């Protein structure tokens, strides 16, 4: 199982969580870490290169900080440009079929706030539905997400533990049954 992690964080140098996760991922030689802002500082995506990267891996994880209940805009651009008709969907679009895709996110909101009765009213499963639906649309399997909530509560122990938990999650998680 070859795993690709696509990291989209506009300020990874000043990040706590996503930066720690990237550092942990890089200790694992069997995981490919692809940082979109580093690869494309001008946000000009090389679509053929991205498609080759996806084709070369079985499991693809989108790692990002939650921005306005969504992906950072650059990751949305990646979806819009890379997941093309004739490649990911449509009669000849079979390159993503059978692969596994998932998300790993950090949120400022607490776990309690991401419940029906909480401040944010919706669960993270619900907020991530556009990714889940897109993954199904490209004939791939959706993986349960990994998340850390309450990002301002960033003790060294909590950050370190989450990085270890994250790698364990993405190396052991099984697709959600349709
Ligand atoms: C533009 C912007 C929008 C944000 N929107 C949300 C949001 O909708 N929900 C939330 O819980 N946190 C939101 N946040 C907080 C970030 O998700 C949080 O700072 C980040 O996950 C922390 O991770 P890091 O240490 O890797 O930067 C937002 C932050 C920014 C800069």
CSV table of C-alpha atoms and ligand atoms in Angstrom, one decimal:
chain,number,residue,atom,x,y,z
A,1,UNK,CA,0.0,0.0,0.0
A,2,UNK,CA,1.7,3.2,-1.2
A,3,UNK,CA,0.5,6.3,0.7
A,4,UNK,CA,0.6,9.9,-0.6
A,5,UNK,CA,-0.2,12.8,1.8
A,6,UNK,CA,-1.1,16.0,0.0
A,7,UNK,CA,-0.5,18.8,2.5
A,8,UNK,CA,-2.1,22.2,2.0
A,9,UNK,CA,-1.2,24.9,4.5
A,10,UNK,CA,-0.5,28.5,3.5
A,11,UNK,CA,1.8,29.1,6.5
A,12,UNK,CA,3.3,25.8,7.4
A,13,UNK,CA,6.3,27.6,9.0
A,14,UNK,CA,4.1,29.2,11.7
A,15,UNK,CA,1.8,26.2,11.9
A,16,UNK,CA,1.8,24.0,15.0
A,17,UNK,CA,-0.3,20.9,14.1
A,18,UNK,CA,0.2,20.5,10.4
A,19,UNK,CA,3.9,21.2,10.7
A,20,UNK,CA,4.3,18.6,13.5
A,21,UNK,CA,2.3,16.1,11.4
A,22,UNK,CA,4.6,16.7,8.4
A,23,UNK,CA,7.7,16.2,10.5
A,24,UNK,CA,6.3,12.9,11.8
A,25,UNK,CA,5.3,11.7,8.3
A,26,UNK,CA,8.8,12.4,7.0
A,27,UNK,CA,10.2,9.8,9.4
A,28,UNK,CA,8.3,7.2,7.5
A,29,UNK,CA,10.1,6.4,4.2
A,30,UNK,CA,7.1,4.5,2.8
A,31,UNK,CA,4.9,7.7,2.9
A,32,UNK,CA,5.2,10.3,0.2
A,33,UNK,CA,4.7,13.8,1.6
A,34,UNK,CA,3.7,16.4,-1.1
A,35,UNK,CA,3.3,20.0,0.1
A,36,UNK,CA,1.3,21.9,-2.4
A,37,UNK,CA,2.4,25.4,-1.4
A,38,UNK,CA,6.1,24.4,-1.6
A,39,UNK,CA,5.6,22.6,-4.9
A,40,UNK,CA,3.7,25.6,-6.4
A,41,UNK,CA,4.4,28.9,-4.6
A,42,UNK,CA,2.6,30.6,-7.5
A,43,UNK,CA,-0.4,28.2,-7.1
A,44,UNK,CA,0.1,27.2,-10.8
A,45,UNK,CA,-0.6,23.4,-10.6
A,46,UNK,CA,1.2,21.0,-12.9
A,47,UNK,CA,-1.8,18.8,-13.6
A,48,UNK,CA,0.0,16.0,-15.4
A,49,UNK,CA,2.5,15.8,-12.5
A,50,UNK,CA,-0.2,15.6,-9.9
A,51,UNK,CA,-2.1,12.9,-11.9
A,52,UNK,CA,1.1,10.9,-12.1
A,53,UNK,CA,1.6,11.2,-8.3
A,54,UNK,CA,-1.9,10.0,-7.7
A,55,UNK,CA,-1.5,7.1,-10.1
A,56,UNK,CA,1.7,6.0,-8.4
A,57,UNK,CA,-0.1,5.6,-5.0
A,58,UNK,CA,-2.9,3.5,-3.6
A,59,UNK,CA,-4.0,5.7,-0.7
A,60,UNK,CA,-4.1,9.5,-0.8
A,61,UNK,CA,-4.7,11.7,2.2
A,62,UNK,CA,-5.6,15.3,2.0
A,63,UNK,CA,-4.1,17.1,5.1
A,64,UNK,CA,-5.2,20.7,5.8
A,65,UNK,CA,-6.3,23.1,8.5
A,66,UNK,CA,-10.1,23.7,8.3
A,67,UNK,CA,-10.8,27.1,6.8
A,68,UNK,CA,-14.3,28.4,6.9
A,69,UNK,CA,-15.7,24.9,7.3
A,70,UNK,CA,-13.9,23.9,4.1
A,71,UNK,CA,-10.5,23.1,2.5
A,72,UNK,CA,-8.1,25.9,1.9
A,73,UNK,CA,-8.9,27.4,-1.5
A,74,UNK,CA,-5.7,26.0,-3.0
A,75,UNK,CA,-6.8,22.5,-2.3
A,76,UNK,CA,-10.2,23.2,-3.9
A,77,UNK,CA,-8.2,24.4,-6.9
A,78,UNK,CA,-6.3,21.1,-6.9
A,79,UNK,CA,-9.7,19.2,-7.0
A,80,UNK,CA,-11.0,21.4,-9.8
A,81,UNK,CA,-8.0,21.0,-12.0
A,82,UNK,CA,-6.6,17.6,-11.3
A,83,UNK,CA,-9.7,15.4,-11.1
A,84,UNK,CA,-10.5,15.7,-14.8
A,85,UNK,CA,-13.0,14.1,-17.0
A,86,UNK,CA,-11.4,11.3,-19.0
A,87,UNK,CA,-8.9,10.7,-16.1
A,88,UNK,CA,-10.9,10.4,-12.9
A,89,UNK,CA,-14.4,10.1,-14.2
A,90,UNK,CA,-16.3,9.6,-17.5
A,91,UNK,CA,-16.2,6.6,-19.8
A,92,UNK,CA,-12.4,6.5,-20.0
A,93,UNK,CA,-11.7,8.1,-16.6
A,94,UNK,CA,-10.6,5.1,-14.6
A,95,UNK,CA,-7.2,6.2,-13.1
A,96,UNK,CA,-8.6,6.8,-9.6
A,97,UNK,CA,-10.9,3.8,-9.6
A,98,UNK,CA,-10.2,1.5,-6.6
A,99,UNK,CA,-7.9,3.9,-4.8
A,100,UNK,CA,-8.5,5.1,-1.3
A,101,UNK,CA,-8.8,8.8,-0.3
A,102,UNK,CA,-9.2,10.4,3.1
A,103,UNK,CA,-8.8,13.7,5.0
A,104,UNK,CA,-6.7,14.7,8.0
A,105,UNK,CA,-7.7,18.1,9.4
A,106,UNK,CA,-7.0,20.4,12.3
A,107,UNK,CA,-9.7,22.7,13.7
A,108,UNK,CA,-9.8,25.6,16.2
A,109,UNK,CA,-13.2,24.5,17.3
A,110,UNK,CA,-13.4,21.9,20.0
A,111,UNK,CA,-14.7,18.4,19.5
A,112,UNK,CA,-17.9,19.3,21.4
A,113,UNK,CA,-18.5,22.3,19.1
A,114,UNK,CA,-18.6,20.0,16.1
A,115,UNK,CA,-21.8,18.2,17.2
A,116,UNK,CA,-25.5,18.8,16.4
A,117,UNK,CA,-25.9,20.5,19.7
A,118,UNK,CA,-22.6,22.3,19.7
A,119,UNK,CA,-21.6,25.8,18.5
A,120,UNK,CA,-20.7,24.7,15.0
A,121,UNK,CA,-23.9,22.6,14.6
A,122,UNK,CA,-22.4,20.1,12.2
A,123,UNK,CA,-20.1,17.2,12.7
A,124,UNK,CA,-16.8,17.0,10.9
A,125,UNK,CA,-18.2,14.0,9.0
A,126,UNK,CA,-20.9,16.3,7.7
A,127,UNK,CA,-18.5,19.1,6.9
A,128,UNK,CA,-16.3,16.7,5.0
A,129,UNK,CA,-19.1,15.4,2.8
A,130,UNK,CA,-18.0,17.3,-0.4
A,131,UNK,CA,-14.8,15.3,-0.2
A,132,UNK,CA,-16.5,12.1,0.5
A,133,UNK,CA,-19.0,12.7,-2.4
A,134,UNK,CA,-16.1,13.6,-4.7
A,135,UNK,CA,-14.2,10.5,-3.8
A,136,UNK,CA,-17.2,8.3,-4.5
A,137,UNK,CA,-17.7,10.2,-7.8
A,138,UNK,CA,-14.2,9.2,-9.0
A,139,UNK,CA,-14.9,5.5,-8.2
A,140,UNK,CA,-12.6,5.5,-5.1
A,141,UNK,CA,-13.2,4.5,-1.5
A,142,UNK,CA,-13.5,7.1,1.3
A,143,UNK,CA,-11.5,6.6,4.5
A,144,UNK,CA,-12.7,7.8,7.9
A,145,UNK,CA,-11.0,11.1,8.6
A,146,UNK,CA,-8.4,11.9,11.2
A,147,UNK,CA,-8.8,15.2,13.1
A,148,UNK,CA,-7.4,17.2,16.0
A,149,UNK,CA,-9.8,19.8,17.5
A,150,UNK,CA,-9.2,22.7,19.9
A,151,UNK,CA,-6.0,23.6,18.0
A,152,UNK,CA,-5.1,26.4,20.4
A,153,UNK,CA,-4.7,23.9,23.2
A,154,UNK,CA,-1.3,22.9,21.9
A,155,UNK,CA,0.8,21.4,24.7
A,156,UNK,CA,3.9,19.7,23.5
A,157,UNK,CA,2.6,16.3,24.7
A,158,UNK,CA,-0.7,16.7,22.9
A,159,UNK,CA,0.9,17.7,19.6
A,160,UNK,CA,3.5,14.9,19.8
A,161,UNK,CA,0.8,12.3,20.6
A,162,UNK,CA,-1.4,13.5,17.7
A,163,UNK,CA,1.4,13.1,15.2
A,164,UNK,CA,1.9,9.5,16.3
A,165,UNK,CA,-1.8,8.8,16.3
A,166,UNK,CA,-2.1,10.4,12.8
A,167,UNK,CA,0.5,8.2,11.3
A,168,UNK,CA,-1.0,5.1,12.9
A,169,UNK,CA,-4.4,6.2,11.6
A,170,UNK,CA,-3.4,6.6,8.0
A,171,UNK,CA,-1.4,3.4,7.9
A,172,UNK,CA,-4.2,1.2,9.4
A,173,UNK,CA,-7.5,2.9,8.5
A,174,UNK,CA,-10.0,0.9,6.4
A,175,UNK,CA,-12.5,2.4,3.9
A,176,UNK,CA,-16.0,3.3,5.1
A,177,UNK,CA,-18.4,0.6,3.9
A,178,UNK,CA,-20.8,2.0,1.2
B,1,LIG,C1,-8.9,31.7,7.1
B,1,LIG,C2,-9.1,30.8,8.3
B,1,LIG,C3,-10.3,30.2,8.5
B,1,LIG,C4,-10.5,29.3,9.6
B,1,LIG,N1,-11.7,28.7,9.7
B,1,LIG,C5,-11.9,27.8,10.7
B,1,LIG,C6,-13.2,27.0,10.7
B,1,LIG,O1,-14.1,27.2,9.9
B,1,LIG,N2,-13.3,26.2,11.8
B,1,LIG,C7,-12.3,26.0,12.7
B,1,LIG,O2,-12.5,25.2,13.6
B,1,LIG,N3,-11.1,26.6,12.6
B,1,LIG,C8,-10.9,27.5,11.6
B,1,LIG,N4,-9.7,28.2,11.5
B,1,LIG,C9,-8.6,27.8,12.5
B,1,LIG,C10,-7.7,26.8,11.8
B,1,LIG,O3,-8.3,25.7,11.4
B,1,LIG,C11,-6.6,26.5,12.9
B,1,LIG,O4,-5.9,27.7,13.1
B,1,LIG,C12,-5.6,25.4,12.3
B,1,LIG,O5,-6.3,24.2,12.1
B,1,LIG,C13,-4.5,25.2,13.3
B,1,LIG,O6,-3.5,24.3,12.6
B,1,LIG,P1,-2.0,24.7,12.4
B,1,LIG,O7,-1.4,24.8,13.8
B,1,LIG,O8,-1.4,23.6,11.6
B,1,LIG,O9,-2.0,26.0,11.7
B,1,LIG,C14,-9.5,29.1,10.5
B,1,LIG,C15,-8.3,29.7,10.3
B,1,LIG,C16,-8.1,30.6,9.3
B,1,LIG,C17,-6.7,31.3,9.1
